[in-house]
Short mmCIF file of C-alpha atoms and ligand atoms in Angstrom, two decimals:
data_model
loop_
_atom_site.label_atom_id
_atom_site.label_comp_id
_atom_site.label_asym_id
_atom_site.label_seq_id
_atom_site.Cartn_x
_atom_site.Cartn_y
_atom_site.Cartn_z
CA MET T 12 -24.02 23.52 4.04
CA ALA T 13 -22.54 25.71 1.48
CA VAL T 14 -18.42 23.13 0.95
CA GLY T 15 -16.43 26.00 2.56
CA ASP T 16 -19.02 25.92 5.39
CA VAL T 17 -17.77 22.09 5.96
CA SER T 18 -13.71 22.44 7.52
CA ARG T 19 -14.31 26.49 8.81
CA GLY T 20 -14.49 24.72 12.04
CA VAL T 21 -10.98 24.22 11.31
CA PHE T 22 -9.42 26.65 8.80
CA VAL T 23 -9.69 29.23 10.73
CA HIS T 24 -6.31 31.56 10.90
CA PRO T 25 -7.21 33.70 8.02
CA LEU T 26 -3.88 32.97 5.52
CA ALA T 27 -5.58 28.92 5.94
CA SER T 28 -8.85 29.14 5.24
CA GLU T 29 -8.03 31.62 2.36
CA ILE T 30 -5.27 28.52 0.93
CA VAL T 31 -8.36 25.68 1.43
CA GLU T 32 -10.79 28.30 -1.15
CA ARG T 33 -8.24 29.17 -3.19
CA ILE T 34 -6.69 25.64 -4.41
CA ARG T 35 -10.55 23.51 -3.65
CA PRO T 36 -9.64 23.46 -7.72
CA ILE T 37 -7.14 21.45 -7.45
CA TRP T 38 -8.65 19.24 -5.23
CA GLY T 39 -12.49 18.89 -7.97
CA ILE T 40 -9.25 18.58 -10.77
CA GLU T 41 -8.04 15.53 -7.88
CA HIS T 42 -11.14 14.23 -7.88
CA ALA T 43 -11.80 13.66 -11.08
CA LEU T 44 -9.26 12.32 -11.20
CA SER T 45 -9.29 9.48 -9.66
CA LEU T 46 -13.66 9.02 -10.85
CA MET T 47 -11.98 8.18 -14.17
CA GLY T 48 -8.83 5.90 -12.42
CA TRP T 49 -11.69 3.85 -11.12
CA ASP T 50 -13.30 3.88 -14.09
CA GLY T 51 -10.71 2.59 -16.25
CA ARG T 52 -9.78 0.33 -14.64
CA THR T 53 -13.51 -1.67 -13.49
CA TYR T 54 -16.06 -0.86 -16.45
CA MET T 55 -14.23 1.70 -19.33
CA PRO T 56 -14.53 -0.12 -22.59
CA ARG T 57 -11.36 -0.95 -24.99
CA GLY T 58 -11.82 1.50 -27.25
CA GLY T 59 -12.31 4.00 -24.61
CA VAL T 60 -7.75 4.20 -23.17
CA GLU T 61 -6.82 6.74 -25.67
CA GLU T 62 -9.30 9.45 -25.17
CA ARG T 63 -9.39 8.86 -22.11
CA ALA T 64 -4.98 9.00 -21.14
CA ILE T 65 -5.45 12.25 -23.06
CA ALA T 66 -8.07 13.95 -20.55
CA ARG T 67 -6.31 12.61 -17.79
CA ALA T 68 -2.91 14.29 -19.09
CA GLU T 69 -4.41 17.19 -19.58
CA LEU T 70 -6.51 17.22 -16.39
CA LEU T 71 -2.52 17.15 -14.38
CA VAL T 72 -1.45 19.19 -16.31
CA LEU T 73 -4.18 22.11 -15.02
CA ARG T 74 -3.46 20.98 -11.50
CA ARG T 75 0.19 21.30 -11.43
CA ARG T 76 -0.56 24.68 -13.33
CA LEU T 77 -2.51 26.05 -10.49
CA LEU T 78 -0.34 24.43 -7.90
CA LEU T 79 2.43 26.42 -9.16
CA ASN T 80 0.96 29.94 -9.52
CA PRO T 81 2.35 32.52 -8.18
CA GLU T 82 -0.79 33.66 -6.02
CA THR T 83 -1.13 30.39 -4.05
CA VAL T 84 2.68 29.66 -3.86
CA LYS T 85 3.08 32.97 -2.74
CA LEU T 86 0.53 33.00 -0.08
CA VAL T 87 1.68 28.99 0.37
CA GLU T 88 4.86 31.60 0.75
CA ASN T 89 3.23 33.47 3.52
CA ALA T 90 1.20 31.31 5.18
CA GLU T 91 5.17 29.48 6.79
CA GLU T 92 5.16 32.29 8.06
CA ALA T 93 2.84 31.56 10.28
CA VAL T 94 3.09 28.34 10.99
CA ASP T 95 3.07 29.78 14.25
CA ASP T 96 0.25 31.00 15.18
CA MET T 97 -1.64 27.95 13.51
CA ASN T 98 -3.03 24.77 15.15
CA GLU T 99 -2.00 21.52 13.86
CA PHE T 100 -4.64 20.63 10.62
CA GLU T 101 -3.34 24.83 8.94
CA ARG T 102 0.03 23.89 10.06
CA GLY T 103 -0.79 20.67 7.91
CA LEU T 104 -1.76 21.71 4.71
CA VAL T 105 0.83 24.63 4.73
CA ARG T 106 3.46 21.25 5.13
CA VAL T 107 1.34 19.67 2.47
CA LEU T 108 1.05 22.62 -0.76
CA LYS T 109 5.65 24.06 0.82
CA ARG T 110 6.03 20.32 -0.18
CA ASN T 111 3.98 19.58 -3.56
CA ILE T 112 4.42 22.95 -4.63
CA ARG T 113 8.75 22.16 -3.70
CA ILE T 114 8.33 18.82 -5.89
CA GLU T 115 6.60 20.20 -8.50
CA SER T 116 8.40 22.65 -8.47
CA SER T 117 11.87 21.49 -9.09
CA LEU T 118 10.99 18.81 -11.63
CA PRO T 119 11.07 20.77 -15.65
CA ASP T 120 8.38 20.89 -16.94
CA GLU T 121 10.21 19.00 -20.13
CA LEU T 122 11.57 16.35 -17.78
CA VAL T 123 7.34 15.94 -16.37
CA TYR T 124 6.07 15.42 -20.00
CA GLU T 125 8.62 13.21 -21.44
CA ARG T 126 8.57 10.96 -17.78
CA ALA T 127 4.51 10.96 -18.48
CA LYS T 128 5.03 9.67 -22.01
CA VAL T 129 7.76 6.89 -21.49
CA THR T 130 5.77 5.36 -18.78
CA GLU T 131 2.36 5.24 -20.62
CA GLU T 132 4.50 3.10 -23.45
CA ALA T 133 6.94 1.42 -21.26
CA VAL T 134 3.03 0.43 -18.91
CA ALA T 135 1.72 -1.79 -22.96
CA VAL T 136 5.43 -2.57 -23.71
CA TRP T 137 5.81 -3.85 -20.33
CA GLU T 138 2.33 -5.90 -20.42
CA ASN T 139 3.34 -7.55 -23.66
CA ALA T 140 6.66 -7.80 -22.47
CA LYS T 141 6.25 -9.93 -19.06
CA SER T 142 3.10 -12.22 -21.00
CA SER T 143 6.08 -13.68 -23.30
CA GLY T 144 8.52 -13.80 -20.99
CA ASN T 145 10.53 -10.91 -23.11
CA PHE T 146 13.29 -8.28 -21.43
CA ALA T 147 15.03 -7.38 -23.87
CA ALA T 148 11.74 -5.73 -25.61
CA PHE T 149 11.39 -3.90 -21.93
CA LYS T 150 14.90 -3.13 -22.10
CA PRO T 151 15.33 -0.08 -23.31
CA TYR T 152 12.32 1.33 -21.07
CA LEU T 153 13.62 0.05 -18.08
CA GLU T 154 17.17 2.92 -19.29
CA ARG T 155 15.71 5.27 -20.54
CA ILE T 156 13.23 4.91 -16.69
CA VAL T 157 15.98 4.53 -14.37
CA GLU T 158 18.05 7.24 -15.83
CA LEU T 159 14.60 9.71 -15.20
CA ALA T 160 14.49 8.82 -12.27
CA ARG T 161 18.30 9.71 -11.52
CA LYS T 162 17.46 12.77 -13.22
CA MET T 163 14.75 13.70 -10.92
CA ALA T 164 17.08 12.70 -8.36
CA GLU T 165 19.50 15.31 -9.42
CA HIS T 166 16.52 18.27 -9.89
CA LEU T 167 14.06 16.79 -5.94
CA GLY T 168 17.85 16.59 -4.12
CA TYR T 169 18.90 15.01 -0.99
CA GLU T 170 21.22 14.44 1.90
CA GLU T 171 23.13 11.30 1.08
CA HIS T 172 22.23 8.72 -1.71
CA PRO T 173 20.13 10.19 -4.41
CA TYR T 174 17.52 7.27 -3.98
CA ASP T 175 17.05 8.83 -0.23
CA ALA T 176 15.59 11.61 -3.19
CA LEU T 177 12.87 9.35 -4.67
CA LEU T 178 11.66 6.92 -1.36
CA ASP T 179 10.40 10.83 0.22
CA LEU T 180 8.50 11.25 -2.87
CA PHE T 181 6.89 7.55 -1.62
CA GLU T 182 7.19 8.73 2.02
CA GLU T 183 8.14 11.19 3.49
CA GLY T 184 11.33 11.32 4.75
CA LEU T 185 12.29 7.98 4.50
CA THR T 186 15.94 7.41 3.20
CA THR T 187 18.56 4.74 1.75
CA LYS T 188 19.72 4.28 5.59
CA LYS T 189 17.11 3.77 6.89
CA VAL T 190 15.57 1.62 5.34
CA GLU T 191 19.12 -0.64 5.19
CA ALA T 192 18.64 -0.74 9.38
CA LEU T 193 14.90 -1.18 8.64
CA PHE T 194 15.82 -4.53 6.76
CA ASN T 195 18.87 -5.31 9.30
CA SER T 196 16.19 -5.15 11.66
CA ILE T 197 14.37 -8.10 10.80
CA MET T 198 15.54 -10.35 8.48
CA PRO T 199 17.87 -12.17 10.37
CA THR T 200 13.68 -13.45 12.97
CA LEU T 201 12.49 -14.45 9.16
CA LYS T 202 15.20 -16.18 8.41
CA LEU T 203 15.54 -18.10 11.54
CA THR T 204 11.99 -18.06 11.39
CA LEU T 205 11.38 -19.34 8.08
CA GLU T 206 13.71 -22.13 8.53
CA LYS T 207 12.28 -23.85 11.56
CA VAL T 208 9.06 -23.30 10.04
CA ARG T 209 9.69 -24.80 7.33
CA ALA T 210 11.77 -27.78 9.63
CA SER T 211 8.68 -28.18 11.10
CA GLY T 212 5.58 -28.71 9.09
CA TYR T 213 2.17 -27.08 11.00
CA TYR T 214 1.74 -24.79 8.69
CA PRO T 215 1.80 -27.07 5.19
CA GLU T 216 3.41 -25.43 1.91
CA ARG T 217 0.21 -27.13 0.28
CA HIS T 218 -2.71 -27.45 0.55
CA PRO T 219 -5.76 -29.24 -0.47
CA LEU T 220 -7.73 -26.24 -0.63
CA GLU T 221 -5.34 -24.27 -3.28
CA ASP T 222 -6.76 -26.39 -5.78
CA VAL T 223 -11.37 -25.98 -5.19
CA GLU T 224 -12.92 -24.13 -7.42
CA TYR T 225 -15.01 -21.84 -6.22
CA GLN T 226 -18.17 -20.27 -7.79
CA VAL T 227 -17.64 -16.56 -8.56
CA PRO T 228 -21.34 -15.88 -8.39
CA VAL T 229 -20.99 -17.42 -4.41
CA MET T 230 -17.51 -16.45 -3.48
CA ASP T 231 -18.65 -12.72 -4.25
CA LYS T 232 -21.50 -13.25 -1.37
CA VAL T 233 -18.93 -14.49 0.90
CA ASN T 234 -16.50 -11.88 0.62
CA ARG T 235 -19.43 -9.24 0.68
CA GLU T 236 -20.82 -10.59 4.09
CA VAL T 237 -17.34 -11.02 5.13
CA LEU T 238 -16.51 -6.74 4.96
CA SER T 239 -20.04 -6.64 6.04
CA LEU T 240 -18.62 -8.55 9.81
CA ILE T 241 -15.62 -6.56 9.30
CA GLY T 242 -17.86 -2.67 9.73
CA PHE T 243 -17.30 -1.59 5.95
CA PRO T 244 -20.38 0.67 4.56
CA TRP T 245 -21.88 -0.11 1.99
CA GLU T 246 -23.78 3.20 2.02
CA ARG T 247 -19.91 5.19 1.17
CA GLY T 248 -19.00 2.70 -0.59
CA ARG T 249 -18.71 -0.61 -3.28
CA LEU T 250 -16.72 -3.83 -4.37
CA ASP T 251 -15.98 -4.44 -7.64
CA VAL T 252 -13.49 -6.71 -10.19
CA SER T 253 -10.61 -5.23 -11.90
CA ALA T 254 -7.16 -6.80 -13.34
CA HIS T 255 -5.40 -6.16 -9.81
CA PRO T 256 -7.56 -4.84 -6.31
CA PHE T 257 -6.60 -1.34 -4.96
CA THR T 258 -8.65 0.99 -3.57
CA ILE T 259 -9.40 4.23 -4.76
CA SER T 260 -10.85 7.18 -2.60
CA LEU T 261 -12.70 9.66 -4.15
CA GLY T 262 -13.18 10.96 -0.49
CA ILE T 263 -14.32 10.21 3.09
CA GLY T 264 -17.55 9.80 2.32
CA ASP T 265 -17.36 7.98 -1.24
CA VAL T 266 -14.52 4.55 -1.00
CA ARG T 267 -13.64 2.14 -3.53
CA ILE T 268 -12.94 -1.55 -3.41
CA THR T 269 -12.16 -4.50 -5.98
CA THR T 270 -10.58 -7.49 -5.68
CA ARG T 271 -10.41 -10.06 -7.88
CA TYR T 272 -12.21 -14.10 -8.68
CA GLU T 273 -9.74 -16.49 -10.45
CA GLY T 274 -12.47 -19.59 -10.00
CA VAL T 275 -10.42 -21.35 -7.65
CA ASP T 276 -7.77 -20.89 -4.30
CA PHE T 277 -10.39 -18.41 -2.66
CA ARG T 278 -8.02 -17.40 0.42
CA HIS T 279 -7.15 -15.06 -2.48
CA THR T 280 -10.05 -13.50 -3.60
CA LEU T 281 -10.31 -13.29 0.34
CA TYR T 282 -7.61 -11.06 1.73
CA ALA T 283 -7.38 -9.24 -0.93
CA VAL T 284 -11.20 -7.54 -0.16
CA ILE T 285 -9.77 -7.24 3.37
CA HIS T 286 -6.60 -6.00 2.73
CA GLU T 287 -7.68 -3.03 0.93
CA PHE T 288 -10.78 -3.45 3.69
CA GLY T 289 -7.77 -2.22 5.41
CA HIS T 290 -7.77 0.83 2.60
CA ALA T 291 -9.82 1.65 2.63
CA LEU T 292 -11.02 2.16 6.37
CA TYR T 293 -8.31 4.83 6.88
CA GLU T 294 -9.82 7.15 3.40
CA LEU T 295 -13.97 6.13 4.82
CA GLN T 296 -12.51 7.14 8.78
CA ILE T 297 -10.65 10.56 8.29
CA ASP T 298 -12.00 13.48 10.27
CA GLU T 299 -15.16 15.40 8.43
CA ALA T 300 -13.35 18.47 8.98
CA LEU T 301 -11.12 17.86 6.84
CA LYS T 302 -13.56 17.58 3.76
CA ALA T 303 -11.96 18.16 0.28
CA THR T 304 -9.19 19.48 1.40
CA PRO T 305 -5.62 18.24 0.60
CA LEU T 306 -5.73 16.70 4.68
CA ALA T 307 -8.01 14.67 3.87
CA SER T 308 -6.28 11.40 2.38
CA GLY T 309 -3.45 9.04 3.64
CA VAL T 310 0.06 10.52 4.24
CA SER T 311 1.31 7.87 3.34
CA LEU T 312 2.56 4.13 1.60
CA GLY T 313 3.96 2.87 3.93
CA VAL T 314 1.19 4.44 6.29
CA HIS T 315 -1.31 3.15 4.50
CA GLU T 316 -0.30 -0.72 3.52
CA SER T 317 0.27 -0.84 7.47
CA GLN T 318 -3.84 -0.09 7.64
CA SER T 319 -4.87 -2.84 5.35
CA ARG T 320 -1.43 -5.70 6.76
CA PHE T 321 -3.62 -4.98 9.74
CA TRP T 322 -6.68 -5.56 8.74
CA GLU T 323 -4.95 -8.35 5.98
CA ASN T 324 -2.60 -9.96 8.29
CA ILE T 325 -2.57 -9.12 12.28
CA VAL T 326 -6.62 -9.55 12.22
CA GLY T 327 -7.16 -11.78 8.52
CA ARG T 328 -4.61 -14.17 9.39
CA SER T 329 -5.43 -14.96 13.27
CA PRO T 330 -6.50 -18.11 14.85
CA ALA T 331 -9.46 -16.35 16.18
CA PHE T 332 -10.42 -13.71 12.94
CA VAL T 333 -11.38 -18.21 11.63
CA GLU T 334 -12.85 -18.98 14.59
CA ALA T 335 -14.89 -15.31 14.14
CA VAL T 336 -15.50 -16.15 10.13
CA SER T 337 -15.46 -19.98 9.67
CA PRO T 338 -19.79 -20.15 9.51
CA LEU T 339 -20.08 -17.79 7.31
CA LEU T 340 -18.47 -19.77 5.29
CA ARG T 341 -18.68 -22.99 5.67
CA LYS T 342 -22.79 -21.32 5.28
CA HIS T 343 -22.48 -20.55 1.34
CA LEU T 344 -18.98 -23.41 0.43
CA GLY T 345 -20.10 -26.14 0.79
CA PHE T 346 -17.00 -27.82 -0.24
CA LEU T 347 -15.60 -27.07 3.63
CA GLU T 348 -17.21 -29.59 5.17
CA GLY T 349 -14.90 -31.79 6.27
CA TYR T 350 -12.06 -29.22 6.75
CA SER T 351 -11.80 -28.25 10.49
CA ASP T 352 -10.89 -23.95 11.53
CA GLU T 353 -7.44 -25.90 12.54
CA GLU T 354 -7.24 -27.12 8.51
CA LEU T 355 -8.33 -23.87 7.33
CA TYR T 356 -5.57 -21.96 9.59
CA ARG T 357 -3.38 -23.72 7.84
CA TYR T 358 -5.05 -23.40 4.31
CA PHE T 359 -4.55 -19.20 4.87
CA ASN T 360 -1.13 -19.62 6.05
CA ILE T 361 0.49 -21.24 4.17
CA VAL T 362 4.41 -20.68 3.72
CA ARG T 363 6.02 -21.36 0.45
CA PRO T 364 9.21 -20.51 -0.77
CA GLY T 365 8.70 -18.89 -4.28
CA PRO T 366 9.19 -16.67 -6.87
CA ILE T 367 6.57 -14.46 -7.49
CA ARG T 368 5.99 -11.78 -4.81
CA VAL T 369 1.76 -11.41 -4.88
CA GLU T 370 1.66 -14.86 -3.93
CA ALA T 371 3.97 -14.78 -1.43
CA ASP T 372 2.72 -15.29 2.24
CA GLU T 373 3.05 -13.60 5.75
CA LEU T 374 7.14 -15.53 6.49
CA THR T 375 8.62 -14.93 2.66
CA TYR T 376 6.50 -11.47 1.35
CA ASN T 377 9.61 -9.30 2.92
CA PHE T 378 12.24 -10.37 1.27
CA HIS T 379 10.77 -9.49 -2.16
CA ILE T 380 11.21 -5.51 -1.13
CA TYR T 381 14.47 -6.86 0.51
CA LEU T 382 15.52 -8.41 -3.45
CA ARG T 383 13.68 -5.25 -4.95
CA PHE T 384 14.97 -2.57 -2.25
CA LYS T 385 19.04 -3.97 -3.60
CA ILE T 386 17.95 -3.66 -7.30
CA GLU T 387 16.92 -0.10 -7.20
CA LYS T 388 19.01 1.33 -4.99
CA GLU T 389 21.75 0.42 -6.79
CA LEU T 390 20.62 0.87 -9.97
CA ILE T 391 19.88 4.78 -9.15
CA GLU T 392 23.60 4.75 -7.79
CA GLY T 393 25.40 2.86 -10.97
CA SER T 394 26.58 0.53 -9.76
CA LEU T 395 24.62 -2.00 -11.14
CA LYS T 396 22.77 -2.14 -15.24
CA VAL T 397 20.28 -2.90 -15.96
CA ASP T 398 20.89 -4.74 -18.62
CA GLU T 399 23.03 -6.84 -15.37
CA VAL T 400 19.66 -6.56 -13.66
CA PRO T 401 17.54 -9.88 -14.45
CA GLU T 402 20.61 -12.03 -13.92
CA ALA T 403 21.08 -9.91 -10.55
CA TRP T 404 17.81 -10.82 -9.69
CA ASN T 405 17.64 -14.57 -9.67
CA SER T 406 20.11 -14.98 -7.73
CA LEU T 407 19.36 -12.58 -5.57
CA MET T 408 16.17 -14.35 -5.35
CA GLU T 409 17.99 -17.72 -5.31
CA GLU T 410 20.90 -16.80 -2.28
CA LEU T 411 17.11 -14.90 -0.31
CA LEU T 412 14.38 -17.95 -0.65
CA GLY T 413 16.51 -20.70 -2.46
CA VAL T 414 14.30 -20.70 -5.71
CA ARG T 415 15.62 -19.66 -9.01
CA PRO T 416 12.78 -18.14 -11.54
CA LYS T 417 12.10 -19.90 -14.06
CA ASN T 418 11.89 -17.53 -16.97
CA TYR T 419 11.46 -13.07 -16.48
CA LYS T 420 7.81 -13.42 -16.20
CA GLU T 421 8.32 -14.72 -12.94
CA GLY T 422 11.49 -12.56 -12.01
CA VAL T 423 11.74 -8.94 -13.35
CA LEU T 424 9.36 -9.16 -15.75
CA GLN T 425 6.35 -9.64 -12.86
CA ASP T 426 5.98 -6.41 -10.96
CA ILE T 427 4.51 -3.29 -12.70
CA HIS T 428 5.85 -0.73 -10.36
CA TRP T 429 8.69 0.49 -12.59
CA SER T 430 7.00 0.79 -16.41
CA SER T 431 5.49 2.64 -14.11
CA GLY T 432 7.88 5.11 -13.28
CA ALA T 433 7.56 4.37 -10.12
CA ILE T 434 11.07 3.85 -8.31
CA GLY T 435 11.10 3.97 -3.94
CA TYR T 436 7.71 2.47 -4.34
CA PHE T 437 9.35 -1.41 -2.26
CA PRO T 438 10.38 -0.41 0.82
CA THR T 439 7.11 1.07 2.03
CA TYR T 440 5.40 -2.68 2.05
CA THR T 441 7.61 -3.35 4.43
CA ILE T 442 6.90 -1.12 6.35
CA GLY T 443 3.24 -1.25 6.25
CA THR T 444 4.04 -5.05 7.27
CA VAL T 445 6.47 -3.75 10.19
CA LEU T 446 3.97 -1.01 11.58
CA ALA T 447 0.27 -4.05 11.03
CA ALA T 448 2.53 -5.15 13.74
CA GLN T 449 3.08 -2.66 15.97
CA ILE T 450 0.31 -1.93 15.72
CA LEU T 451 -1.15 -4.75 17.34
CA TYR T 452 1.41 -4.44 20.81
CA ARG T 453 -0.08 -1.12 20.92
CA TYR T 454 -3.90 -1.32 20.99
CA GLU T 455 -3.07 -4.18 23.82
CA SER T 456 -0.66 -2.46 26.20
CA VAL T 457 -3.61 -0.15 25.39
CA LYS T 458 -6.48 -1.00 25.86
CA GLY T 459 -6.28 -5.19 25.75
CA GLY T 460 -8.33 -8.55 24.90
CA PHE T 461 -7.80 -8.05 21.50
CA TYR T 462 -8.11 -11.00 19.33
CA ASP T 463 -11.40 -11.95 22.63
CA SER T 464 -12.56 -8.76 20.44
CA VAL T 465 -11.89 -10.23 17.25
CA ARG T 466 -13.33 -14.24 18.72
CA SER T 467 -16.09 -12.83 19.30
CA ARG T 468 -16.78 -10.33 15.87
CA ASP T 469 -16.45 -7.38 17.82
CA PHE T 470 -14.98 -5.24 15.50
CA ALA T 471 -16.29 -1.55 16.57
CA PRO T 472 -13.03 -1.06 18.95
CA ILE T 473 -11.01 -1.74 16.59
CA ARG T 474 -11.96 0.91 13.81
CA GLU T 475 -11.88 3.19 16.83
CA TYR T 476 -8.76 2.45 17.93
CA LEU T 477 -7.57 2.74 14.30
CA ARG T 478 -9.38 5.66 13.56
CA GLU T 479 -8.79 7.67 17.21
CA SER T 480 -5.31 6.48 17.16
CA ILE T 481 -4.11 7.06 12.69
CA HIS T 482 -6.76 8.00 10.48
CA ARG T 483 -8.76 10.49 11.45
CA TRP T 484 -5.76 12.64 11.05
CA GLY T 485 -5.47 11.70 7.36
CA SER T 486 -2.81 13.66 5.84
CA THR T 487 -1.91 16.57 9.04
CA PHE T 488 1.34 14.62 10.14
CA LYS T 489 4.81 13.13 8.91
CA PRO T 490 4.73 10.00 9.04
CA GLU T 491 7.55 9.96 11.39
CA GLU T 492 5.55 12.51 13.44
CA LEU T 493 2.07 10.23 13.67
CA ILE T 494 3.56 6.91 14.06
CA GLU T 495 4.67 8.73 16.76
CA LYS T 496 1.83 10.88 18.26
CA GLY T 497 -0.70 8.08 17.67
CA LEU T 498 1.92 4.65 19.05
CA GLY T 499 3.45 5.99 21.67
CA GLU T 500 7.38 5.96 20.24
CA PRO T 501 8.48 5.93 16.42
CA MET T 502 8.10 2.52 13.97
CA ASN T 503 10.30 -0.11 15.97
CA PRO T 504 10.69 -3.05 13.99
CA GLU T 505 11.27 -5.20 17.80
CA TYR T 506 7.16 -5.82 17.70
CA TYR T 507 6.91 -6.71 14.07
CA ASN T 508 10.48 -9.66 15.42
CA ARG T 509 8.14 -9.95 18.63
CA TYR T 510 5.33 -10.70 16.71
CA ILE T 511 6.36 -13.24 13.68
CA MET T 512 8.25 -15.54 16.64
CA ARG T 513 4.59 -15.93 18.78
CA LYS T 514 3.15 -16.53 15.71
CA PHE T 515 5.29 -18.62 13.67
CA LEU T 516 7.43 -20.40 16.34
CA GLU T 517 4.75 -19.66 20.04
CA VAL T 518 1.99 -22.28 17.09
CA LYS T 519 -1.86 -21.60 19.89
CA LEU T 520 -4.66 -23.31 17.31
CA PRO T 521 -8.04 -21.85 16.86
MG1 MG K 613 -2.21 -2.13 -0.23
#
């Protein structure tokens, strides 16, 4: 079957089908960039770094040029006038392209190139600064990056707050006001629940299994069996090893995930795999008719993260999942002898306020995001200077979680995001955790028996529900529209509050 035939049934309007054909080279470039990105983070020899960076920069320029080609822009403009005669996929295609063209064309070439150059260097500088805990080395880069982000916001435009322009890049339609409202809804519940949980002691702050070492080949086997259990299609995906776990989609038929092996405290690698599975499943279950078009990817980072958190937390850290997976774990991990399912559940759900975001548990995670949101917003509006960030970070961490980072490595230097220019990204993690809980409640009200399915290792109805309500649409609808359509109402943080209180305050034993 020719490539063009795949989406023929969906993109039937002449302007839409012309667009799909015309921009397919852009998809081809993105496919190549994804493969290069995967390779760069998994198997590429160190010697390849410099040339890969050149190749990547060239392809990005080419992609931008193709997108901003006047004939392409004109075609999209014409299509926009015809959207009333188009189906939802065609309208989605026009929306996505119009948005991409707006973003790319509002940023001048010099700004794009300077940002690419500064962030490329900054990531390398940040890596060294982090390992030595030296903020002063990273400071000039962060200053440049914040300045460039503020310039970007001015070029992109916004209605109320310059940070809105940056948030929108990662989550279409997100604003500072919406993020503030979101945190206002969830922080009181999190604070109260955290206090009660720490007072009760059922969820431990430390567990002996944290110190137990595992053999990497054995754990790799466990991870693969868990993936098979929850339904990872091996003929359409891979599991590899990288420094930081990630998911990358080359297309609907090839989605790759990674994990890492630290050799101790096996829950980290196991839950990284379950998390990435959630991201992968989203990409794998997009409607085949959208293949090789701009609609064939998850719609936003927040919705994407809702899928990974759903599998990691809502499914993976539940008593029912522990029951479902424990025979498999016991078969391979001899050191689990003497630990009951309940002990395993407690180990998987350690609650311990700490300084590091990626080590945070379900209860403390959003405190880390709130801190970053507050600092980013103030940096972009200019009420906080880069100089003042390390101290602001440490004080806020102490105020929120009662822990003060011992050094900048476990404080302001811990995340890669800022060095890569990603300011406005963090709030999407909170959107993800909140939506994940909402999906659970929606599933329960529409279908019911969620945890019975999990307990009986019957994950197909869950995958099918996610496919039907969210995955199959790809980027067809704006995030807010997709949520309303798929979950029957807009994002509602009250489901998350309910989930948190039910899980942590009404403990049900496995
Ligand atoms: Mg993720």
